[in-house]
Coordinates of C-alpha atoms in Angstrom, one line a residue:
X1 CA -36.7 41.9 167.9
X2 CA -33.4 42.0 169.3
X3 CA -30.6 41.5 166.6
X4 CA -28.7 38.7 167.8
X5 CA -25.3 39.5 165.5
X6 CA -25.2 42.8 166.9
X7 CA -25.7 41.4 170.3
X8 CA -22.3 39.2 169.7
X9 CA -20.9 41.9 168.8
X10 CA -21.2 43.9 171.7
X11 CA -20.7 41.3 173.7
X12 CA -17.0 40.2 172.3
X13 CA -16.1 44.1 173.2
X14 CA -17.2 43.5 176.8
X15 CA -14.9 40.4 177.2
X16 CA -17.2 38.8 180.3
X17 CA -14.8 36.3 180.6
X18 CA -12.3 38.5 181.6
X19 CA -14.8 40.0 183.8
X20 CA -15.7 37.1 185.3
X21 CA -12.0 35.8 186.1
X22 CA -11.3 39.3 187.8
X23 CA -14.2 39.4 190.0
X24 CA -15.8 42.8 188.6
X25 CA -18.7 42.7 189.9
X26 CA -18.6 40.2 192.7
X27 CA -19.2 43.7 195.4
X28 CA -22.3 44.5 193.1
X29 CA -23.9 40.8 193.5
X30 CA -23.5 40.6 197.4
X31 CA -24.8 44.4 197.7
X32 CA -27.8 43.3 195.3
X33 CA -27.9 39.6 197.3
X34 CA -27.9 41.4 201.0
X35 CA -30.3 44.6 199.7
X36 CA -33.0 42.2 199.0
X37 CA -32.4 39.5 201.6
X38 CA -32.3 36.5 199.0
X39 CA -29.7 33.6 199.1
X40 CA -29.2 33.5 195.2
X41 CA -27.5 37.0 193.4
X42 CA -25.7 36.7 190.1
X43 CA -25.1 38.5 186.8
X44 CA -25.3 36.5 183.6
X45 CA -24.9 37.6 179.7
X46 CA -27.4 36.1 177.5
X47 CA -25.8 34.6 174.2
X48 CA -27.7 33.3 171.3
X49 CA -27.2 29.8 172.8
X50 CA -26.6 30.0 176.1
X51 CA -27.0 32.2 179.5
X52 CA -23.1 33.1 180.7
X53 CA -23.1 33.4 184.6
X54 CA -20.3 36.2 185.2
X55 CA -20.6 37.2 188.7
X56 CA -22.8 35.2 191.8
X57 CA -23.2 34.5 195.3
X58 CA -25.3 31.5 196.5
X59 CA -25.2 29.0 193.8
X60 CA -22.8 27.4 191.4
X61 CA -24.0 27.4 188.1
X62 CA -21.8 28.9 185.5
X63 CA -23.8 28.8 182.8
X64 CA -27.5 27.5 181.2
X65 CA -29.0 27.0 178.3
X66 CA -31.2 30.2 177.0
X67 CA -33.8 28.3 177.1
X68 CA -33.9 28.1 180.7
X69 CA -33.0 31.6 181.2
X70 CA -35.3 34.2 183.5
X71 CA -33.0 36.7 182.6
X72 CA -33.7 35.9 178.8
X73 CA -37.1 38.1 179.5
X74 CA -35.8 40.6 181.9
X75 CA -33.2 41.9 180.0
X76 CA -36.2 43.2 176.8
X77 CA -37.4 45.0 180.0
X78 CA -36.8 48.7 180.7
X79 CA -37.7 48.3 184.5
X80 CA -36.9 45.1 187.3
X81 CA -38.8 42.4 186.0
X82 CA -40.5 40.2 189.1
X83 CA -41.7 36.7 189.0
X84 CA -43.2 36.1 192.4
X85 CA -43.4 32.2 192.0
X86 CA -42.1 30.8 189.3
X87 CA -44.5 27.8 189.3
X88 CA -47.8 29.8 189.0
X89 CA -45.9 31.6 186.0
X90 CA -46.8 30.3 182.7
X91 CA -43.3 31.1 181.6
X92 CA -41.4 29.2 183.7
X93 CA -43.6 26.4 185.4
X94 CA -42.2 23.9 183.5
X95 CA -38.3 25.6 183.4
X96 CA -36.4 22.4 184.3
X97 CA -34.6 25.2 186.9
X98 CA -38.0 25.2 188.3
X99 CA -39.4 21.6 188.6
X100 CA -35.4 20.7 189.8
X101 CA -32.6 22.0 191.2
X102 CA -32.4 24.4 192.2
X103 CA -36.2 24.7 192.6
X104 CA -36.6 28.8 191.5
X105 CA -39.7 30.2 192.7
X106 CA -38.8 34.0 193.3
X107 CA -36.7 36.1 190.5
X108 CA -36.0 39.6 190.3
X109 CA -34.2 41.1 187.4
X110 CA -32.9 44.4 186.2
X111 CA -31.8 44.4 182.8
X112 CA -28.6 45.2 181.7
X113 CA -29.2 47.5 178.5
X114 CA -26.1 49.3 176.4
X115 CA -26.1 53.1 174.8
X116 CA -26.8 51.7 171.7
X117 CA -29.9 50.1 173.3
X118 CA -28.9 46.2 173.0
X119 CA -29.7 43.9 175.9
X120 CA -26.6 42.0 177.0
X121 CA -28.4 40.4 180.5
X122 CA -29.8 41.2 184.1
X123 CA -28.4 41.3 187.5
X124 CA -31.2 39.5 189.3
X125 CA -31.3 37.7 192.7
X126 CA -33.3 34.3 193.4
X127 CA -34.9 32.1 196.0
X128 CA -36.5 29.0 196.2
X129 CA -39.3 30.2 198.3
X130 CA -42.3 32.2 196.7
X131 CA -42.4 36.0 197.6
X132 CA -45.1 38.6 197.1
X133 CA -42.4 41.6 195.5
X134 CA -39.7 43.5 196.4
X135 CA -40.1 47.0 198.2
X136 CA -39.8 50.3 196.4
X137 CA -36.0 50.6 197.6
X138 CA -34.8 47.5 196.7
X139 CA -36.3 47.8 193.5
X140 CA -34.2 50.9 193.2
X141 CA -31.1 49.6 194.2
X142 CA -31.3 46.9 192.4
X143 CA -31.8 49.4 189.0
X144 CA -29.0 51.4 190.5
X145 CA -26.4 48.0 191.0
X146 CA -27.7 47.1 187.4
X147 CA -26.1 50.6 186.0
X148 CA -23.5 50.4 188.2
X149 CA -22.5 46.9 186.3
X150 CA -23.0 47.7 183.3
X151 CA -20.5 51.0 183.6
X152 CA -18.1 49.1 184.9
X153 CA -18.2 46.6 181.9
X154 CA -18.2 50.0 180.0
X155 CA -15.3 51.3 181.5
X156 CA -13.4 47.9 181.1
X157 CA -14.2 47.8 176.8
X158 CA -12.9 51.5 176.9
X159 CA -10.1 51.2 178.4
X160 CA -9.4 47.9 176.2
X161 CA -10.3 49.2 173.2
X162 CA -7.7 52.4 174.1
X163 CA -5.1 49.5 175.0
X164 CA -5.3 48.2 171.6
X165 CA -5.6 51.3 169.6
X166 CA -2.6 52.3 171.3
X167 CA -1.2 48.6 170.2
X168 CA -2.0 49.1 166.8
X169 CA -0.5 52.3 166.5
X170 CA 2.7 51.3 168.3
X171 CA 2.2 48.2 165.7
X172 CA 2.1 50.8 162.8
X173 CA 4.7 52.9 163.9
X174 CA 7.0 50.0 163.8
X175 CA 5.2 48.7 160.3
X176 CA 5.6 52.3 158.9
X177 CA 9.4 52.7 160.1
X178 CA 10.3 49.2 159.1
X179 CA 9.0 50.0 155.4
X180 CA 10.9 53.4 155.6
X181 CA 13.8 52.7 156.5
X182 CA 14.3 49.6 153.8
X183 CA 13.1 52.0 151.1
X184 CA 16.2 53.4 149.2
X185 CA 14.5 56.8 148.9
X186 CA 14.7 58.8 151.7
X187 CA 11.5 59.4 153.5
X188 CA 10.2 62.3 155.7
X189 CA 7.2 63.9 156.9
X190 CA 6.0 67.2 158.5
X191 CA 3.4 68.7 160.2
X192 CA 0.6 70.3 158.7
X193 CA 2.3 74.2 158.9
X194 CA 5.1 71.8 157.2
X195 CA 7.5 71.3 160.9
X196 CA 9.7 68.7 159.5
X197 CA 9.9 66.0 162.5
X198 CA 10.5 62.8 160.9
X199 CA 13.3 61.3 158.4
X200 CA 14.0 58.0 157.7
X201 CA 17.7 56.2 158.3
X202 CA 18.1 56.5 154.8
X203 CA 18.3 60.5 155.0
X204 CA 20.6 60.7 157.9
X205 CA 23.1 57.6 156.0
X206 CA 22.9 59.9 152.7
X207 CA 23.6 63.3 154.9
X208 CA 25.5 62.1 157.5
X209 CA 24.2 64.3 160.1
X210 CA 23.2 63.5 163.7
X211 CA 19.3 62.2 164.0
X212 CA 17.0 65.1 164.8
X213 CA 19.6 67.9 163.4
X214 CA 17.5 68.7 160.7
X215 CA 14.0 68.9 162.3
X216 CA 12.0 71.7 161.8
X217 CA 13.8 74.3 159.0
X218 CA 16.9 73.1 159.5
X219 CA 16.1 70.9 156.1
X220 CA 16.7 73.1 153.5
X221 CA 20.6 74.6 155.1
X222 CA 21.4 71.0 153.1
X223 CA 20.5 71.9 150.0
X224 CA 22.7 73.8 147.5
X225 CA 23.1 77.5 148.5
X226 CA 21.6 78.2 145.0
X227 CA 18.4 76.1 145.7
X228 CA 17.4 77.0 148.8
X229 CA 15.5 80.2 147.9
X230 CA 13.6 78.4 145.0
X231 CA 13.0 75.4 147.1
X232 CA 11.5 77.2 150.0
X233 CA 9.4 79.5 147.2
X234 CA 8.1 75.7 146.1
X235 CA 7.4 74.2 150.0
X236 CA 5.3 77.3 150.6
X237 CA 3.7 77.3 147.9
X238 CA 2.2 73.6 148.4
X239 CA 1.7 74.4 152.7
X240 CA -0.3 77.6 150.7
X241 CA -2.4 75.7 148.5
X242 CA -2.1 72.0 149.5
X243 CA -0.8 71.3 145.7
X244 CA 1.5 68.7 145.7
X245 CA 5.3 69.2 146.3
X246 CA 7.8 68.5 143.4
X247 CA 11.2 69.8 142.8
X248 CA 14.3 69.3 141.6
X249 CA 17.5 70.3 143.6
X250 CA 21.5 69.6 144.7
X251 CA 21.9 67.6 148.7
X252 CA 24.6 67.5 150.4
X253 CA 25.9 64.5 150.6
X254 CA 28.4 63.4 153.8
X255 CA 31.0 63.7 151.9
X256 CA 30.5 67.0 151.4
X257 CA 29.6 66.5 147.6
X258 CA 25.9 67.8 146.0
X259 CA 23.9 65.2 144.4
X260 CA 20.9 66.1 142.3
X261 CA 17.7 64.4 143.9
X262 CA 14.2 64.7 143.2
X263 CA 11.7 65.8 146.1
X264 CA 8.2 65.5 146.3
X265 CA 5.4 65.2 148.8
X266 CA 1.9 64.8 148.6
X267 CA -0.8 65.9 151.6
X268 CA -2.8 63.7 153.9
X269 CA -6.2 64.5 154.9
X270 CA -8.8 63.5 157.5
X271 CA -12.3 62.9 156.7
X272 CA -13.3 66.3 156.7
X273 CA -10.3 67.5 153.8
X274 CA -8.0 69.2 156.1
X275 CA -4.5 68.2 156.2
X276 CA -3.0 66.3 158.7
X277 CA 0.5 65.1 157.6
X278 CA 2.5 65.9 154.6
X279 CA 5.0 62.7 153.6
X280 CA 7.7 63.3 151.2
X281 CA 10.5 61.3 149.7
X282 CA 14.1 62.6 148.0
X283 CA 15.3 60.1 145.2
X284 CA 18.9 60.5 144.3
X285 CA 18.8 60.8 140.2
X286 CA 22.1 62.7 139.9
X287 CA 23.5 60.0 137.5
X288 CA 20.0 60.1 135.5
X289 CA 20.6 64.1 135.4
X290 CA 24.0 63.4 133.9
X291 CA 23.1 61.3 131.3
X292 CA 20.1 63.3 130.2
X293 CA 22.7 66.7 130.2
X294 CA 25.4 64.4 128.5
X295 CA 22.2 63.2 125.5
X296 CA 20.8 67.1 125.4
X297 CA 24.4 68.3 124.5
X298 CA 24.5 65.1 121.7
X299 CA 21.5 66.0 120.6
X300 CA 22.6 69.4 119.9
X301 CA 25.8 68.9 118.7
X302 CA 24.0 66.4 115.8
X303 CA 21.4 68.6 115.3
X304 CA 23.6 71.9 114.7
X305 CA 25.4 68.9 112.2
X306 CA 22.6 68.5 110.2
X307 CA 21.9 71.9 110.1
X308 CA 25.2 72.5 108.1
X309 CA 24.4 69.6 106.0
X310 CA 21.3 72.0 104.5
X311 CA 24.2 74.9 104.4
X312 CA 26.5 72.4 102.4
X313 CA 23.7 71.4 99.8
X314 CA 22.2 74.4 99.6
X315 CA 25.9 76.0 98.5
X316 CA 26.3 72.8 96.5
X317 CA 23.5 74.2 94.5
X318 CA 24.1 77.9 94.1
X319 CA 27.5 76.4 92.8
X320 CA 25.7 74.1 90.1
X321 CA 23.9 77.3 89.3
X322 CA 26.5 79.0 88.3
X323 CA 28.7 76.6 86.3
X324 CA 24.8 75.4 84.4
X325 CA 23.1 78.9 84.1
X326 CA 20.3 77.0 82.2
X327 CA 19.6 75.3 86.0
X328 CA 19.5 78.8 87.4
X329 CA 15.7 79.1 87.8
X330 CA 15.4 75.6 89.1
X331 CA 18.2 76.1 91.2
X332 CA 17.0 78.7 92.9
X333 CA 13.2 77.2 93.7
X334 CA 15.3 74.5 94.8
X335 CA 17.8 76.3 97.6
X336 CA 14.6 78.0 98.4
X337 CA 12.9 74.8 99.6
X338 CA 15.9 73.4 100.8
X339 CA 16.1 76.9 102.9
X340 CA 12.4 76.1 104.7
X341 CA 13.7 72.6 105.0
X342 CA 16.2 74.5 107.4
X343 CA 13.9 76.6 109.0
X344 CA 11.6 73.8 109.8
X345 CA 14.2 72.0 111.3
X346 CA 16.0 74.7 113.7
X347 CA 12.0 75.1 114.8
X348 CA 12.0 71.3 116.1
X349 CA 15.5 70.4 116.6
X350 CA 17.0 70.3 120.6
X351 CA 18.0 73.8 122.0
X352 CA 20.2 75.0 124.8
X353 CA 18.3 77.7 126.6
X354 CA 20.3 80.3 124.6
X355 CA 19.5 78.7 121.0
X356 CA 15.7 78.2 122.2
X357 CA 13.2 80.4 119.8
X358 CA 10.6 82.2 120.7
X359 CA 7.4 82.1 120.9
X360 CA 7.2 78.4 122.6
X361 CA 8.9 75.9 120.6
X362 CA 5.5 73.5 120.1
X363 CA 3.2 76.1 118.3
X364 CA 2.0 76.1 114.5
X365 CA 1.5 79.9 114.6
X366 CA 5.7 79.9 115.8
X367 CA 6.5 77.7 112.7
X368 CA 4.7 80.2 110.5
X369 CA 5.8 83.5 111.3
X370 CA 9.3 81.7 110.9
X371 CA 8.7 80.6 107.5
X372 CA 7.0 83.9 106.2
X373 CA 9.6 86.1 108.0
X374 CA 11.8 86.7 104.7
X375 CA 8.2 87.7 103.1
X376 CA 7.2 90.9 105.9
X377 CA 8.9 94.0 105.0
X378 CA 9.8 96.1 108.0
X379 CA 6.5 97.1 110.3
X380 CA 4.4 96.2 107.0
X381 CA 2.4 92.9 107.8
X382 CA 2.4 91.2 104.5
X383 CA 1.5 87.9 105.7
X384 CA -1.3 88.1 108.9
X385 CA -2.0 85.4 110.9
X386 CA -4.7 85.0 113.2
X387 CA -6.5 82.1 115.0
X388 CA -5.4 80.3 118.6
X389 CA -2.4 78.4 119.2
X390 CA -2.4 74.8 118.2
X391 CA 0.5 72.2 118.8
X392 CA 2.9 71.3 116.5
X393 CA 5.4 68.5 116.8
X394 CA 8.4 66.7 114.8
X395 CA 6.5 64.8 112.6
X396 CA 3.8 67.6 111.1
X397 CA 7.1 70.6 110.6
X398 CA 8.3 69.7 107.8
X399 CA 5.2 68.7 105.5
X400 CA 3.7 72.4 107.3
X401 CA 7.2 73.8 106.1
X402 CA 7.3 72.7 102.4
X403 CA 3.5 73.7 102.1
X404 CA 3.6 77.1 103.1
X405 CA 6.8 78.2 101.6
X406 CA 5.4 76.7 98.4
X407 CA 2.3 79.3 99.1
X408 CA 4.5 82.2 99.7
X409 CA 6.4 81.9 97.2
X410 CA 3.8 81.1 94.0
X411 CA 2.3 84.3 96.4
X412 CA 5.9 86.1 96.0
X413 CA 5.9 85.3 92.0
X414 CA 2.5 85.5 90.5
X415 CA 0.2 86.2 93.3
X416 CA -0.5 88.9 96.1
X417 CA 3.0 88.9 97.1
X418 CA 3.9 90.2 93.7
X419 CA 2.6 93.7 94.5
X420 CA 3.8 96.0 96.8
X421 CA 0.3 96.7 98.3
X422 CA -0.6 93.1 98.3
X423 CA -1.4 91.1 101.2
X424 CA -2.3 87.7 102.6
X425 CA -4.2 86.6 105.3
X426 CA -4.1 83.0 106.9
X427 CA -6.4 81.8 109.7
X428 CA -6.1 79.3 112.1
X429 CA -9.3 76.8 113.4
X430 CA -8.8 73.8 115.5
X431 CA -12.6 72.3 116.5
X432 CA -14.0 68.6 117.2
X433 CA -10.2 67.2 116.2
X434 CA -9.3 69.0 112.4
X435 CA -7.3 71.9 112.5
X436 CA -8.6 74.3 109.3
X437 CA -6.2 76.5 107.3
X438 CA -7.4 79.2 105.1
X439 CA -5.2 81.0 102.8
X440 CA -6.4 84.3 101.3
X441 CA -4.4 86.2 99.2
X442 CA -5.8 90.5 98.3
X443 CA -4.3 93.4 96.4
X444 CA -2.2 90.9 93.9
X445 CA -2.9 90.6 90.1
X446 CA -6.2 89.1 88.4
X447 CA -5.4 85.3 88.3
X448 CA -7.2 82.3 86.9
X449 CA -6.6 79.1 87.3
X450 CA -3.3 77.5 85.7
X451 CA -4.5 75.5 82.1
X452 CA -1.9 72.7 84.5
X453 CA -3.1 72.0 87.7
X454 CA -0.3 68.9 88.5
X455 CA 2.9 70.8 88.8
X456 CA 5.8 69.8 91.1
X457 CA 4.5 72.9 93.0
X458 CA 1.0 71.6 92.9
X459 CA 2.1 68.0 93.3
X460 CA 4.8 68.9 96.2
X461 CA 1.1 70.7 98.4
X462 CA -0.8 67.7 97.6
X463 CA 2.4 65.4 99.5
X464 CA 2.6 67.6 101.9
X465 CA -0.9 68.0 103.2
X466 CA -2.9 64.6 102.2
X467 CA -0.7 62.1 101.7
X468 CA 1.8 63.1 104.7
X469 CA -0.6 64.4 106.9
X470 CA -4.0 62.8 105.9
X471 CA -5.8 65.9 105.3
X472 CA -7.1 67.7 102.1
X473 CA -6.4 70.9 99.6
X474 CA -9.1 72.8 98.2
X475 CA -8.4 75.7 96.1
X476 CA -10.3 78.7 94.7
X477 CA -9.0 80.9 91.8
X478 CA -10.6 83.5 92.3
X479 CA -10.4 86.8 90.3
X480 CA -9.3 89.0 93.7
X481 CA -6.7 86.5 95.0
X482 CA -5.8 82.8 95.5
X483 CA -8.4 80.8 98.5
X484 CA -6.7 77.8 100.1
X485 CA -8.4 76.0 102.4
X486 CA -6.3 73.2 103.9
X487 CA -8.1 71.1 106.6
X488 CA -5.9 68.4 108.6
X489 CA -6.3 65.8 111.4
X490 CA -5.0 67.7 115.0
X491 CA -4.2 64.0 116.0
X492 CA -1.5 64.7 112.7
X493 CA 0.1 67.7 113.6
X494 CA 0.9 66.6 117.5
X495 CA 1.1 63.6 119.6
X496 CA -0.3 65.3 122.2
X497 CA -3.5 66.4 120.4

């Protein structure tokens, strides 16, 4: 059963209208009309509703309803369909085109079939006198007029639907410009080997140079002589790769000024994943860059501040010290704790690239071997740590500072510390979102545990770890060295996590 929608479909490409008012095939019906000696030739299109009469000689009908239509059957054919007379045809012997005007007796139709197989119509020719068949030739030609109709309706949808894509693209172009050029980024776009060949009026207002100057590599001559290399090391790295492109770097500006921008690009790729076109854009964020320079150098300025502020107190308390001796003792746990405070916060506080610590600024194990540096003794190891990296932020360094130094030094006083050959070992687990601490001291004095649990020491490692970063203590006195297992949320000690 032929599918009628598709049928439209087809048909609408063809545009027989436009056929019809140009006289396409009005050569093809006489030839077909004078081949077969009959007074009637015409092509018609066969519509859901109605039979549309493009093309004829001998008759003026334009169109008929498909009702009536001969070439309604001729056109499921794959060969001409004949109808010697039309009245001894139970078909057609009551067809209204057969009992009247214009009295059809003889038809003759060759179909007029698509690639895709769909049936648009027939060329046929027609007379109102009966006829036993046409000969072998005429049969032949009429196939041959058929295909010859049908390519030229072919030929006519190809070349429109080339006129329009070439419309549409012209109409994109225009779109795509249009958009580009009222966009206060500058816009460009490359080749696939990365050929830059388009920029948007934005780029040549911001540069001032003369359109199509900077095609090709002429691009990155306007970039700071100090950003070039590392700008062309990033562009061929993404033309490499196809990663996207994003980088940071001074234009020249017309004036003859370099504004920080920031450039990025991302690939475009057909069907098949290869690349096609690279677009990029350049956004001016030199004032942004400024202000972001102008905060870092606040933000070390206050934090280098605060760091004298733990200077100040801690002096402020060796100086109590000394005028109370009987606060001696506590003075000193004290500056000690204010000391980690310190250390914990030149770990997390803003650095210039020549204040920056190392290892990276975000890791627990960093924090640590900070804190326990005082305790190591030359080459000698005192306290090991092992385990992988996890992240550390703001808000976990200083509960993570006050415990351990609170470890290491009860370690330093009365546990494995206390002894030269004593040692402690402290390993790191993060799994299914709780990071596990284990503290095992060796090689320090038998210890039991304290008659009073709830000192400030204990009570300052129960703050610390539960209460400020939701996690738990357990400890285990046992006779070869202190066990500390400390287990916290990961989600606690980093945003990220």
């Amino acid at each position: 059963m032929l599918d009628e929608v598709a049928r439209a479909r087809a048909m609408a490409l063809y545009d027989v209208a436009g056929a019809r008012d140009e006289g396409l095939l009005d050569d093809l019906v006489r030839f077909a009309g004078q081949l077969c000696d009959e007074p009637v030739a015409l092509v018609s299109v066969v519509e859901e509703h109605f039979q549309r009469i493009i093309s004829r000689v001998g008759t003026d009908l334009t169109e008929t309803p498909r009702s009536q239509s001969f070439c309604a059957y001729a056109m499921y054919g794959h060969q001409v369909m004949e109808v010697p007379d039309a009245r001894d045809d139970k078909r057609f012997a009551d067809n209204p085109l057969v009992t009247g005007a214009p009295h059809i007796r003889f038809y003759a139709g060759a179909p007029l079939v698509t690639a895709e197989g769909l049936a648009l119509g027939a060329l046929c020719v027609i007379d109102n006198k009966p006829r036993a068949g046409l000969t072998a030739l005429q049969r032949e030609g009429m196939t041959i007029a058929a295909s010859a109709a049908l390519g030229r309706l072919v030929e006519r949808r190809t070349a429109r639907e080339a006129e329009g894509a070439r419309a549409a693209l012209e109409d994109s172009e225009i779109r795509f410009r249009t958009l580009a050029d009222t966009m206060p980024q500058m816009v460009w776009s490359t080749l696939p080997d990365g050929y830059h060949d388009y920029y948007n009026a934005r780029w040549y207002e911001f540069t001032g140079m003369p359109e199509g100057s900077t095609d090709g590599e002429e691009w990155n001559g306007m970039f700071h002589p100090d950003d070039q290399e590392r700008a062309w090391d990033k562009w061929r790295y993404s033309l490499k790769t196809g990663d996207p492109y994003q980088i940071e770097y001074r234009l020249r500006r017309s004036d003859g000024t370099y504004r920080w921008v920031l450039g990025r690009a991302l690939p475009i790729r057909d069907g098949s994943g290869n690349i096609f076109r690279w677009f990029g854009t350049c956004t001016d964020i030199h004032e942004q860059k400024l202000a972001l320079e102008e905060r870092e150098i606040v933000s070390q300025e206050l934090s280098h501040r605060i760091k004298n502020i733990f200077s100040v107190v801690s002096g402020l308390i060796q100086l109590t010290a000394r005028t109370r001796p009987e606060f001696a003792p506590a003075a000193r746990d004290l500056r000690e704790r204010v000391t980690a405070l310190g250390r914990a916060h030149d770990f997390i506080r803003p650095h210039s690239a020549n204040s920056r610590p190392s290892p990276q600024i975000d890791s627990l194990q960093a924090l640590l071997w900070q804190l326990f540096e005082p305790y190591q003794v030359g080459d000698n190891v005192r306290i090991a740590i092992a385990g992988g990296e996890v992240a550390i932020d703001d808000r976990a360094a200083t509960p993570i500072a006050l415990l351990f130094h609170e470890l290491a030094t009860n370690a330093a006083k009365y546990g494995a510390l206390s002894r030269n050959d004593g040692s402690i070992a402290l390993d790191i687990d993060s799994d299914n979102g709780t990071t596990t601490l284990v503290w095992r001291e060796s090689g320090g004095p038998i210890i039991k545990a304290p008659e009073n649990a709830g000192g400030f020491g204990s009570q300052l490692i129960e703050l610390s770890a539960v209460r400020q970063l939701g996690g738990s203590v357990r400890r285990d006195w046992r006779p070869e060295g202190l066990v500390v297992e400390i287990a916290v949320p990961s989600a606690a000690l980093s945003r990220a996590a």
